[in-house]
Coordinates of C-alpha atoms and ligand atoms in Angstrom, one line a residue:
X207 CA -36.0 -10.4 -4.1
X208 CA -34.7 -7.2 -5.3
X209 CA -31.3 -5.5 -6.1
X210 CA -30.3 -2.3 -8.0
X211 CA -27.3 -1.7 -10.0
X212 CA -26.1 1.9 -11.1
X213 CA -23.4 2.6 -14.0
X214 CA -22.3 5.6 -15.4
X215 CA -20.2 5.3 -19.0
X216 CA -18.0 8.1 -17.7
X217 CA -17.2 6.3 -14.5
X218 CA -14.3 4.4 -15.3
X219 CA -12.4 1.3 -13.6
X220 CA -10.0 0.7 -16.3
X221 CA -9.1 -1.0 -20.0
X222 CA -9.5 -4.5 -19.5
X223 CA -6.1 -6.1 -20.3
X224 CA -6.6 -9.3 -22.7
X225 CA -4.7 -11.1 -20.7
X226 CA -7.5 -11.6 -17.7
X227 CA -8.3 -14.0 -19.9
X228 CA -5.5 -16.8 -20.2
X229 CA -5.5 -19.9 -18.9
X230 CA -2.6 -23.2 -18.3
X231 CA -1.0 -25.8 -19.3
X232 CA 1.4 -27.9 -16.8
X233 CA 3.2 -31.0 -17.5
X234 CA 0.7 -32.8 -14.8
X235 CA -1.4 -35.8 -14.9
X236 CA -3.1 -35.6 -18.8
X237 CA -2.9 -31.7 -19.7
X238 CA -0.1 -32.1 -22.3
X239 CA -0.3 -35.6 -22.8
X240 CA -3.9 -37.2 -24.3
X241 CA -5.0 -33.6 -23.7
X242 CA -3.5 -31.0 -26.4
X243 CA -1.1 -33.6 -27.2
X244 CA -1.8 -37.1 -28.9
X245 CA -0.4 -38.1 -31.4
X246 CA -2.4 -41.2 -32.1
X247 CA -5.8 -40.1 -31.8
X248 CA -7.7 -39.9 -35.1
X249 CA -7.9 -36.5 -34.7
X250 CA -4.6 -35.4 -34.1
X251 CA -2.6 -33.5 -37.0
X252 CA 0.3 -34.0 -38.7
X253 CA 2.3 -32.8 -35.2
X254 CA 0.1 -34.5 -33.0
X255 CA -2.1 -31.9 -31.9
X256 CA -5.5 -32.9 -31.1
X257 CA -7.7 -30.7 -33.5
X258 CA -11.2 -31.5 -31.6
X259 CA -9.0 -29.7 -28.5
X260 CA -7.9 -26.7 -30.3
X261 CA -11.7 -26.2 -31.8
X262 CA -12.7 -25.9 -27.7
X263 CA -9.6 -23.6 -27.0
X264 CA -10.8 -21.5 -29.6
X265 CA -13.9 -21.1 -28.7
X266 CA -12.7 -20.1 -25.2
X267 CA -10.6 -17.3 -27.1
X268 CA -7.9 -17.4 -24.5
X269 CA -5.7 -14.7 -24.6
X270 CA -2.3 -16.3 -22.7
X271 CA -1.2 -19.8 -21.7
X272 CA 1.0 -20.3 -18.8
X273 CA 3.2 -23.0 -19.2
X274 CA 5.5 -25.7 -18.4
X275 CA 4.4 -25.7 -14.6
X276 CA 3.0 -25.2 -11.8
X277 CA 4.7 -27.5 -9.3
X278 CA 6.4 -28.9 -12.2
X279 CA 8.9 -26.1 -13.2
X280 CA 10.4 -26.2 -10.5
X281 CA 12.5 -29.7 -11.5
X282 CA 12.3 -29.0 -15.3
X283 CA 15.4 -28.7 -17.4
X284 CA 14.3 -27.0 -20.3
X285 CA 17.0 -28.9 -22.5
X286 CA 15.4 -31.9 -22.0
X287 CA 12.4 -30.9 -24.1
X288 CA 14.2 -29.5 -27.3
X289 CA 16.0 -31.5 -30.1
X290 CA 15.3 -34.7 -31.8
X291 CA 12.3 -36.5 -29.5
X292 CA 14.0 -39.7 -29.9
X293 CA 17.1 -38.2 -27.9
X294 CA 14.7 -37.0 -24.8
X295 CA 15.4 -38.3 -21.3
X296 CA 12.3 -40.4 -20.2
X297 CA 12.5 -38.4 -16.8
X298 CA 11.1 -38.5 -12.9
X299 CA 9.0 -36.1 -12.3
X300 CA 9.2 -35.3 -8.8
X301 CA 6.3 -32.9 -8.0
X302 CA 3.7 -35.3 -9.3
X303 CA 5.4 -38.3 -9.0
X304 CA 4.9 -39.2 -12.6
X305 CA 7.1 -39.9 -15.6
X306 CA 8.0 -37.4 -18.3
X307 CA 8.5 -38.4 -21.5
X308 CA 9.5 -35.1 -22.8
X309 CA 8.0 -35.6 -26.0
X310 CA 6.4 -32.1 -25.6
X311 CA 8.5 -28.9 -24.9
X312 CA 9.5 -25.7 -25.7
X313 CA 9.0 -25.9 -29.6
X314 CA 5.9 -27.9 -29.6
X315 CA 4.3 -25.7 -27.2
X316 CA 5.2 -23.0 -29.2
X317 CA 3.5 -24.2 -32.5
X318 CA 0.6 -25.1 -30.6
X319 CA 0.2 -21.6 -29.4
X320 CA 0.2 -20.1 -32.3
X321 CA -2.7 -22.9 -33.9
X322 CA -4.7 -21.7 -30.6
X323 CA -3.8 -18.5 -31.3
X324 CA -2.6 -17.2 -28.3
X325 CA 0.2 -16.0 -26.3
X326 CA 3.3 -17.9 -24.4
X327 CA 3.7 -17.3 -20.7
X328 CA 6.5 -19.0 -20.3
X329 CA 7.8 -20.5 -16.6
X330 CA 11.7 -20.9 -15.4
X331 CA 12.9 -22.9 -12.9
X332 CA 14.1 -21.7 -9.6
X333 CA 13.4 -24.4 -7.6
X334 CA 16.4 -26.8 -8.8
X335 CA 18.2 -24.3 -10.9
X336 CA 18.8 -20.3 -11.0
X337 CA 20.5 -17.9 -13.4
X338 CA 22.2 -20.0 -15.8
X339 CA 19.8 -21.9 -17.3
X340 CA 17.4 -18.9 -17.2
X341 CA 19.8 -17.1 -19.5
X342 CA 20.2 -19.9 -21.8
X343 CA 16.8 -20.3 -22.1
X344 CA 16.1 -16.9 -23.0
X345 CA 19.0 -16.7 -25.5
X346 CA 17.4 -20.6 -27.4
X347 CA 14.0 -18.8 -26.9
X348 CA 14.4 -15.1 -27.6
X349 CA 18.1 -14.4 -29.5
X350 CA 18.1 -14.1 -33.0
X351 CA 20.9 -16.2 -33.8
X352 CA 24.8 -16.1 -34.4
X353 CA 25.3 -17.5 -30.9
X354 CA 25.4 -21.3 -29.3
X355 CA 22.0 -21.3 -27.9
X356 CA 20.1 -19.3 -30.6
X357 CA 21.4 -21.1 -33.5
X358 CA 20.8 -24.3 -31.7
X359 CA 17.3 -23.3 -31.8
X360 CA 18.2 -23.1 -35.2
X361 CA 19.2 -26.7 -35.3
X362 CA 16.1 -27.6 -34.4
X363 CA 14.0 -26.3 -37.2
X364 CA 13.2 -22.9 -35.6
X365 CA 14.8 -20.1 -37.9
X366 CA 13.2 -17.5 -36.2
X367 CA 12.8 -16.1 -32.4
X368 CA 10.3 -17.1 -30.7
X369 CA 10.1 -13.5 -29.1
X370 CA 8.3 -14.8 -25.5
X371 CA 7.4 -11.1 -23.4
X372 CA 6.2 -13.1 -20.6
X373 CA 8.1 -14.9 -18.0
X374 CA 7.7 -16.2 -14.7
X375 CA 10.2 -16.2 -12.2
X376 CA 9.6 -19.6 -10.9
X377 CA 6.8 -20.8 -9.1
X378 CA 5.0 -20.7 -5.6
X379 CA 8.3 -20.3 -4.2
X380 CA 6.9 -19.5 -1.1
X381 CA 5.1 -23.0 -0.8
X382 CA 6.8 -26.2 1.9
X383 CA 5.9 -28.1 -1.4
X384 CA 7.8 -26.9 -3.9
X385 CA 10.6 -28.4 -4.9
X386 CA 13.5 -26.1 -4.0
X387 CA 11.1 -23.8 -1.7
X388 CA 13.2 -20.7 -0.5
X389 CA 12.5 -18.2 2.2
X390 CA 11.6 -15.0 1.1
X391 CA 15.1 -13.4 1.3
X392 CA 16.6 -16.4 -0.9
X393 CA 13.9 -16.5 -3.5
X394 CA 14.1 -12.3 -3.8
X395 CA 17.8 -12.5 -4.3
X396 CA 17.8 -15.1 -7.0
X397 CA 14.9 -13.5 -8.8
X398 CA 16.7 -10.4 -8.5
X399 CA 19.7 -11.8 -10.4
X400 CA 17.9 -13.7 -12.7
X401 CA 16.0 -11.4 -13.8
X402 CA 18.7 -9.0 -14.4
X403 CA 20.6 -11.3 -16.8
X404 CA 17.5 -12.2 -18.5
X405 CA 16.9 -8.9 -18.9
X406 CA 20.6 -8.3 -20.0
X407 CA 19.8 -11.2 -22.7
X408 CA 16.1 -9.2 -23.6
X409 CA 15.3 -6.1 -22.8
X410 CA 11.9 -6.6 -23.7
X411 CA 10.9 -9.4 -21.5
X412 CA 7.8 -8.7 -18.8
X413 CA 8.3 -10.2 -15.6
X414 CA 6.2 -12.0 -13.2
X415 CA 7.8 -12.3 -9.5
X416 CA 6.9 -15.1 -7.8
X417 CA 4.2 -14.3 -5.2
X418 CA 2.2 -15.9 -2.1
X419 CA 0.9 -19.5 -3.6
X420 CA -2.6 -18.5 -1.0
X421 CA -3.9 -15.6 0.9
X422 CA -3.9 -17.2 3.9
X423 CA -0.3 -18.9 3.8
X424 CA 1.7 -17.3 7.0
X425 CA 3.9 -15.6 5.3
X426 CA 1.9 -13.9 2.7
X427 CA 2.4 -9.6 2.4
X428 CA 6.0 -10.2 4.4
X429 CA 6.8 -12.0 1.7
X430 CA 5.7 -9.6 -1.1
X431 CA 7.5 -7.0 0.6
X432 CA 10.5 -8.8 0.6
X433 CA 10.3 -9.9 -2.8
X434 CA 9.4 -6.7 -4.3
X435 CA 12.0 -4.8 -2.3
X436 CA 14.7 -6.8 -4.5
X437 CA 13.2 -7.2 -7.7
X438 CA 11.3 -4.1 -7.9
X439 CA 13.2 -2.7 -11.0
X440 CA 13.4 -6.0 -13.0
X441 CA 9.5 -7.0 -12.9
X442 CA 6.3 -5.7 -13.8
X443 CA 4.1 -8.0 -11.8
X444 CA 4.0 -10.1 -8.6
X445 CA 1.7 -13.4 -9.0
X446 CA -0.9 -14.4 -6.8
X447 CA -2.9 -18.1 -7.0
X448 CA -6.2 -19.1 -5.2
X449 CA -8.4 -22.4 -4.9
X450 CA -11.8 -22.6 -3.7
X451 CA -13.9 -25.8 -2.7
X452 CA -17.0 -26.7 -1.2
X453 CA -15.7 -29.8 1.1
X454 CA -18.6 -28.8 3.8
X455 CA -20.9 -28.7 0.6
X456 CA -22.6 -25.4 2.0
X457 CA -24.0 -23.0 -1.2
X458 CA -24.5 -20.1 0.2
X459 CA -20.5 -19.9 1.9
X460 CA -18.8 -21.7 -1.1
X461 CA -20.5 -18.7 -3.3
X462 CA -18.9 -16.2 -1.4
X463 CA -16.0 -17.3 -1.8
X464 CA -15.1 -14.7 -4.7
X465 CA -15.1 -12.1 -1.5
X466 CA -12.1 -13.7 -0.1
X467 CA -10.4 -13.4 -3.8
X468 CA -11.7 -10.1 -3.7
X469 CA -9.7 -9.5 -0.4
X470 CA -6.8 -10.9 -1.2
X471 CA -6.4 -8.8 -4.3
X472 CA -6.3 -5.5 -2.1
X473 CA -4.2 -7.2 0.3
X474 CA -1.8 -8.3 -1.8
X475 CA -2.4 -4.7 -3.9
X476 CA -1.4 -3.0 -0.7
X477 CA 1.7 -5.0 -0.1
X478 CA 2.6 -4.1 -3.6
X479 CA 1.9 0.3 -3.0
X480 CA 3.9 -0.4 0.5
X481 CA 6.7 -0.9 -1.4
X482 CA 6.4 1.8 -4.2
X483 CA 5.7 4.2 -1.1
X484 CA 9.0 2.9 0.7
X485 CA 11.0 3.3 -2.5
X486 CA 9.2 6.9 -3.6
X487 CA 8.4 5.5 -7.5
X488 CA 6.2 6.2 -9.9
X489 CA 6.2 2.8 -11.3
X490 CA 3.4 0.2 -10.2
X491 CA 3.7 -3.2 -9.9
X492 CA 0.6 -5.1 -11.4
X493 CA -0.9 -8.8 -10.3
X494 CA -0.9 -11.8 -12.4
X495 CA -3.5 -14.3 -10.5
X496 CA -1.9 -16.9 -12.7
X497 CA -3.5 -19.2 -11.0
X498 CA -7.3 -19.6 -10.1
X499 CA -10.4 -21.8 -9.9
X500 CA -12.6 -24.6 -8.4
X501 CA -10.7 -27.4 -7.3
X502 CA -11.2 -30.4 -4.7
X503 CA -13.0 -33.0 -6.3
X504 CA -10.3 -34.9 -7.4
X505 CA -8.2 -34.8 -4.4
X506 CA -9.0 -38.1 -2.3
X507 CA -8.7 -40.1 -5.9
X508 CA -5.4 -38.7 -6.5
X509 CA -3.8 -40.1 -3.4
X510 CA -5.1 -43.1 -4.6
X511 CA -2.9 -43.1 -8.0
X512 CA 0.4 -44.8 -8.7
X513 CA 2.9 -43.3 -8.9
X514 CA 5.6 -42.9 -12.1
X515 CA 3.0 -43.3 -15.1
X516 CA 3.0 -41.7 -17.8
X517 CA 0.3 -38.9 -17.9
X518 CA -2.0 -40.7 -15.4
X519 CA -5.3 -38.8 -14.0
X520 CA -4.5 -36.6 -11.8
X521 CA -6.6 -33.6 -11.0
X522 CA -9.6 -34.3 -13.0
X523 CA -12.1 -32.8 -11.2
X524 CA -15.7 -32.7 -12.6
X525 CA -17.3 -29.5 -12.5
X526 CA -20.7 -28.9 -10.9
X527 CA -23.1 -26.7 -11.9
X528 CA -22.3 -24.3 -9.0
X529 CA -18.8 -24.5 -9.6
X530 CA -19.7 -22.9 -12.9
X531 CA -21.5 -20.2 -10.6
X532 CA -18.5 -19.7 -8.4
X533 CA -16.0 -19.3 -11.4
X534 CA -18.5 -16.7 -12.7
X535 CA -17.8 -14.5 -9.6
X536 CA -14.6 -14.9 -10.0
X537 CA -14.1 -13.8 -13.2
X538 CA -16.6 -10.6 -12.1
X539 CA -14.1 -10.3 -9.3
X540 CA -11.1 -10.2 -11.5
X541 CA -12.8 -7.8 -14.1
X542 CA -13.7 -5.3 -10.9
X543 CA -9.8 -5.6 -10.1
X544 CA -9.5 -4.2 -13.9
X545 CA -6.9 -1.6 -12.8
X546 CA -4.6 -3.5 -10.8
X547 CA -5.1 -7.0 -12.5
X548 CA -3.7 -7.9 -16.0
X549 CA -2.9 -11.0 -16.3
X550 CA -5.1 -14.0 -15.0
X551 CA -4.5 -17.6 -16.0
X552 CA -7.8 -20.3 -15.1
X553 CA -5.9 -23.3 -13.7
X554 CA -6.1 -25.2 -16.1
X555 CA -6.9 -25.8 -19.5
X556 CA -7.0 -29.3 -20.5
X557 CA -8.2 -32.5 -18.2
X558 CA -6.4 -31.4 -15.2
X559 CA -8.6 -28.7 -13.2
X560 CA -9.6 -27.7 -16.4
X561 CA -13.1 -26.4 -18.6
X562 CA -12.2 -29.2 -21.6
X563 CA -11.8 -32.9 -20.9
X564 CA -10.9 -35.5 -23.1
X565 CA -10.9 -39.3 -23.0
X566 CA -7.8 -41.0 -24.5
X567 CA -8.9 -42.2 -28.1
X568 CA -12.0 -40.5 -27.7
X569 CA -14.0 -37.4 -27.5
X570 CA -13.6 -33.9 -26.2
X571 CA -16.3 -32.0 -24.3
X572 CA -16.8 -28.7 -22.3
X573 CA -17.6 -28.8 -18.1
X574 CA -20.1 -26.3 -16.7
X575 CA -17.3 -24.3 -15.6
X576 CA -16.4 -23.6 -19.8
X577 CA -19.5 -21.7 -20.3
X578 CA -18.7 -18.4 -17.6
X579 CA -15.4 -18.6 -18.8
X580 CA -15.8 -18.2 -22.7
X581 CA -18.7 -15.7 -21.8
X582 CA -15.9 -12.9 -20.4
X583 CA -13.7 -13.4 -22.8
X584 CA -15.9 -13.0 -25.6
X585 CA -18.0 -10.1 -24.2
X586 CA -15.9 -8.9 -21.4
X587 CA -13.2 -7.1 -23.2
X588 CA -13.1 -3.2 -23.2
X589 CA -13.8 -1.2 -20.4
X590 CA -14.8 -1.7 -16.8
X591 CA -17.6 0.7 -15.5
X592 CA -17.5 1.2 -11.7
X593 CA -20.9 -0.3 -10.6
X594 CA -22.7 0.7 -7.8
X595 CA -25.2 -2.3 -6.7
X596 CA -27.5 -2.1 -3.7
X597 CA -29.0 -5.6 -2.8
X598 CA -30.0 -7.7 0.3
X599 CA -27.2 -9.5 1.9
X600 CA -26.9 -12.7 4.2
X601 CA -24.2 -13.9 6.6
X602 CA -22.6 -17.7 6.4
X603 CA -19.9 -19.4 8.4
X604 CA -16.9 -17.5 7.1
X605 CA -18.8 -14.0 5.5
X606 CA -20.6 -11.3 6.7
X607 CA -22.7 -9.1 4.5
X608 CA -22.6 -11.2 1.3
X609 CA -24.6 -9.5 -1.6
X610 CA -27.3 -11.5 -2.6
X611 CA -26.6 -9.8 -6.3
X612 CA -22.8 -9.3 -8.2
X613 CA -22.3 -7.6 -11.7
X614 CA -19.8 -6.0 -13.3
X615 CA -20.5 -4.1 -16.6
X616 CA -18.1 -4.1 -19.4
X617 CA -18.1 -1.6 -22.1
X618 CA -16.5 -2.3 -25.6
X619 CA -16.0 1.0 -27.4
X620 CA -14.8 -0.7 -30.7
X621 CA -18.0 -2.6 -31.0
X622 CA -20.2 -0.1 -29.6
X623 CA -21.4 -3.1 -27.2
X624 CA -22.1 -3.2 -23.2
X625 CA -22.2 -6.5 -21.2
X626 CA -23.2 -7.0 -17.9
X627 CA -22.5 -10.2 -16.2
X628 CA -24.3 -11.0 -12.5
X629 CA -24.6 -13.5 -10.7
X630 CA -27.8 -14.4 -8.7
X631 CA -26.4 -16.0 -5.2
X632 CA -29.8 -16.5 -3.9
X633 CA -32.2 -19.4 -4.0
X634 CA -35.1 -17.1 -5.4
X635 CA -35.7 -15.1 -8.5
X636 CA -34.2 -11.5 -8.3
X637 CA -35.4 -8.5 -9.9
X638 CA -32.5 -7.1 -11.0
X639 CA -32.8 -2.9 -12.1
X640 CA -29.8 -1.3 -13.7
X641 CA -29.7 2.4 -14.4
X642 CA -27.4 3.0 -17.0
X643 CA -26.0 6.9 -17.4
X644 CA -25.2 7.1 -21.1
X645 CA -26.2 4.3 -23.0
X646 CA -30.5 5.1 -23.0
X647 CA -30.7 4.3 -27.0
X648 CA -28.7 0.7 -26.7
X649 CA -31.2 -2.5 -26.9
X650 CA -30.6 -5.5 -25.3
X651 CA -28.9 -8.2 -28.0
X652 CA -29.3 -10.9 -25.4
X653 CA -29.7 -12.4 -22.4
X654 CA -27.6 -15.3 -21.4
X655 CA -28.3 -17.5 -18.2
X656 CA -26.7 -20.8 -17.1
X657 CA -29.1 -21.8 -14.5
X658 CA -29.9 -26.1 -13.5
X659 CA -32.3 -27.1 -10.6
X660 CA -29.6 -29.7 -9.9
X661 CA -26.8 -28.0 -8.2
X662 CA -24.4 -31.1 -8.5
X663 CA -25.6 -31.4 -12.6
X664 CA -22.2 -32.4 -14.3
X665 CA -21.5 -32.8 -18.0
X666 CA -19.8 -35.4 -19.1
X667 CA -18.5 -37.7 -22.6
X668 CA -22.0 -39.2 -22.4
X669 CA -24.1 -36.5 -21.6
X670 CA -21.8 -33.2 -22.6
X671 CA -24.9 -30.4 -22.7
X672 CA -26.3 -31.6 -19.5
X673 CA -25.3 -28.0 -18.1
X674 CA -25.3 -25.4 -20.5
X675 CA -26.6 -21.6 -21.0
X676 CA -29.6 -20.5 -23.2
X677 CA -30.6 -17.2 -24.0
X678 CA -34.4 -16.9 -23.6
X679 CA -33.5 -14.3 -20.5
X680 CA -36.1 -11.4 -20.4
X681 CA -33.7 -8.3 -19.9
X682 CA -35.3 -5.3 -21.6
X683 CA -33.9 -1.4 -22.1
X684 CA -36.7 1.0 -21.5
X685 CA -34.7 4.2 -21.8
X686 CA -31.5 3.6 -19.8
X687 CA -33.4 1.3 -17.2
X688 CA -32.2 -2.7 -17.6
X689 CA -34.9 -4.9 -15.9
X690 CA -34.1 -8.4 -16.1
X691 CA -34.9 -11.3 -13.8
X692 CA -32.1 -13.4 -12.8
X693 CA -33.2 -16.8 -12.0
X694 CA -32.0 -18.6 -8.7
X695 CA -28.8 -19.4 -8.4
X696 CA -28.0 -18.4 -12.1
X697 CA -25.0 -16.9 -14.1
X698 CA -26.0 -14.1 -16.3
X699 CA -24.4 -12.2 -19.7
X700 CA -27.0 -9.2 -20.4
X701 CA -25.5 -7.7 -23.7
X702 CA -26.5 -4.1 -25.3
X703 CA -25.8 -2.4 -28.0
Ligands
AHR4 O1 -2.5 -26.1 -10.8 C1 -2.1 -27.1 -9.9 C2 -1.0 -26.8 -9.0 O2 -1.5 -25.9 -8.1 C3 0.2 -26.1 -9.6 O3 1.1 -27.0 -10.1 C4 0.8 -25.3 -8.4 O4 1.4 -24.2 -8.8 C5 -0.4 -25.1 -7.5 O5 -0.2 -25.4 -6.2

């Protein structure tokens, strides 16, 4: 098979914002606890911070962590995750049915970004709770001190602000689920208000509006209409969260799943201009897909787990290799939404949906899904080119037209590098030609492919480099013409300089 991709370096998409490349970490099943956070494991610090876990984060250079929840937020009191640990409620946790110590909040988090180095996204309750508690939070977060909640920040050993710029106005509000789920009138007018006396406490904060949990829940666009008719001055972004899984275990539909993200980006995109056309602004409202990824294999077991444990396995779904695949469209799919898309959190980090597991007491390793994942957001920052790819396509059950071929390329001024990352959906080698205007000196540095004959290969404590990339590709440069053969069914990083 053959497919053709053309680039120009003067067609542009957009920056890349860092942020497309954060991930998440929710009080669920073993993400905080036995995840990032264990203090009796050998290699924990001095804080309890496993350091075999914050080697991996690293080396996934992830740019923003979303946290407390998820599902959880929206029964969290933030208070009860500050102070002295030994005065913590022990609590129920009603949206997983689990018990939370609250040995881990706020602070802890905090610390723990910065030894990952990488930014707070921090979540606020407006399932159980509203403007109040927002404000309080902002003022123990954010305020420098000389009033009750800032100095009792103090109190607790942190002198100085924590300065968070990202918030998120609740969570999947739109969801039967949630706890405290709200029509889209009552969700816009609390966000409204609680973003205006967060704001009142911190200028500076950016905020995320709460948007549709799927594409295809009913009341998705009505309900970014809504939202964004009330909050429309107070937010920067409306956020949008996706899951994919191959149940019918069918290849060729679960790969094209990235065109339904793709779809429900412009859709939800539109809903967004709708609104800046009804109100006659120049300001745009961006998307934060905060949530995103693979996720199904765990979800039979998880019925099966009692409830009101501490930290018990929940969501720990082992990644195939062509979930990797999958993941690697996305992330091409997010990096062609450049303009529009600025924030993007994989869901999640640690154990629960996540590229890193970890045993309990025992080791850490990477899924297949890691590898696409630490590929963009080590080579994918910069600049998106507009591509323009020709290739065969194939129908499935839910797609028409499905490229056989997807790549987006990626150039990084500052390092004076290009990166093209494809993905080759069929089950045949693909010549793959790329005509690049503009960069007919640069030599290919690499060629990076994560390819398995088994599709179902998983990695795990025992066998942890079962699935993983090498970089014997063959990509050449003669004169501004890439030639590379992608194998089947492969993810590849093709990087120039
Ligand atoms: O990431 C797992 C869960 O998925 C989150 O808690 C929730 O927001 C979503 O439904």
């Amino acid at each position: 098979k053959k497919a053709k991709m053309y680039v120009d370096k003067n067609f542009v998409i957009d920056k890349v914002d860092n942020r497309l490349f954060g991930s998440f970490i929710e009080h669920l099943g073993r993400a905080v606890y036995t995840g990032i956070y264990e203090p009796d494991h050998p290699k924990a610090d001095e804080k309890g911070f496993r350091k075999d876990v914050i080697d991996l984060v690293k080396e996934l250079n992830v740019s923003i962590v979303r946290y407390p929840g998820g599902n959880f937020v929206s029964g969290y009191n933030w208070e009860d995750g500050v102070g002295p640990k030994e005065k913590r409620p022990k609590k129920l946790e009603l949206a997983w049915r689990s018990l939370e110590p609250n040995e881990f909040g706020t602070n802890e988090f905090m610390e723990w970004c910065k030894l990952v180095n990488t930014e707070p996204m921090m979540s606020i309750n407006l399932g159980t709770r509203g403007i109040d508690e927002a404000r309080n939070f902002v003022e123990y977060c954010n305020f420098p001190g000389g009033s009750y909640f800032s100095d009792l920040r103090k109190q607790h050993g942190y002198n100085d602000p924590h300065n968070i710029k990202v918030w998120c106005l609740g969570n999947e509000m739109d969801g039967p689920w949630q706890i405290g789920h709200k029509t889209a009138l009552e969700y816009a007018r609390l966000a409204e208000e609680t973003a205006k006396v967060m704001k009142l406490v911190d200028p500076n904060l950016s905020l995320v509006a709460s948007g549709s949990s799927g594409w295809h829940i009913p009341t998705f666009g009505e309900w970014e209409a809504t939202v964004l008719e009330h909050t429309y001055d107070y937010v920067d972004f409306i956020s949008l969260h996706a899951y994919y899984d191959n149940y019918e275990n069918n290849i060729e539909n679960f790969l094209a799943k990235s065109i339904d993200m793709d779809s429900y980006i412009k859709s939800a995109v539109a809903a967004c201009d709708y609104v800046k056309g009804r109100k006659k602004t120049n300001k745009t409202i961006y998307i934060s897909f905060d949530e995103w990824n693979v996720w199904f294999h765990s979800r039979k077991e998880d019925e099966k787990v009692e409830p009101w444990q501490i930290a018990p396995p929940l969501l720990e779904d082992v990644y195939t290799f062509e979930d990797a695949l999958l993941v690697g469209l996305m992330l091409i799919t997010l990096l062609k939404h450049a303009d529009r898309v600025k924030i993007a959190c994989l869901a999640q980090l640690v154990n629960v949906i996540a590229p890193i597991m970890t045993r309990k007491g025992g080791g850490a390793w990477r899924q297949t899904i890691f590898y696409p994942f630490m590929h963009a957001s080590n080579f994918g920052r910069g600049t998106v080119l507009q591509p323009v790819i020709s290739a065969e396509t194939y129908d499935t059950k839910d797609f028409k037209s499905v490229p056989f071929v997807d790549a987006v390329p990626v150039f990084n001024e500052e390092k004076n590098e290009l990166t093209i990352f494809a993905v080759n959906r069929a089950q045949d080698k693909m010549e793959f030609d790329c005509e690049l205007k503009g960069f007919e000196d640069y030599s290919v540095i690499e060629h990076i492919i994560l390819e398995n004959n088994e599709l179902k290969a998983v990695n795990t404590e025992d066998n942890p480099d079962n699935v993983k990339p090498h970089n014997n590709g063959n990509a050449r440069n003669e004169g501004g013409k890439v030639k590379a053969e992608l194998s089947p069914l492969s993810w590849n990083v093709i990087r120039l300089k």
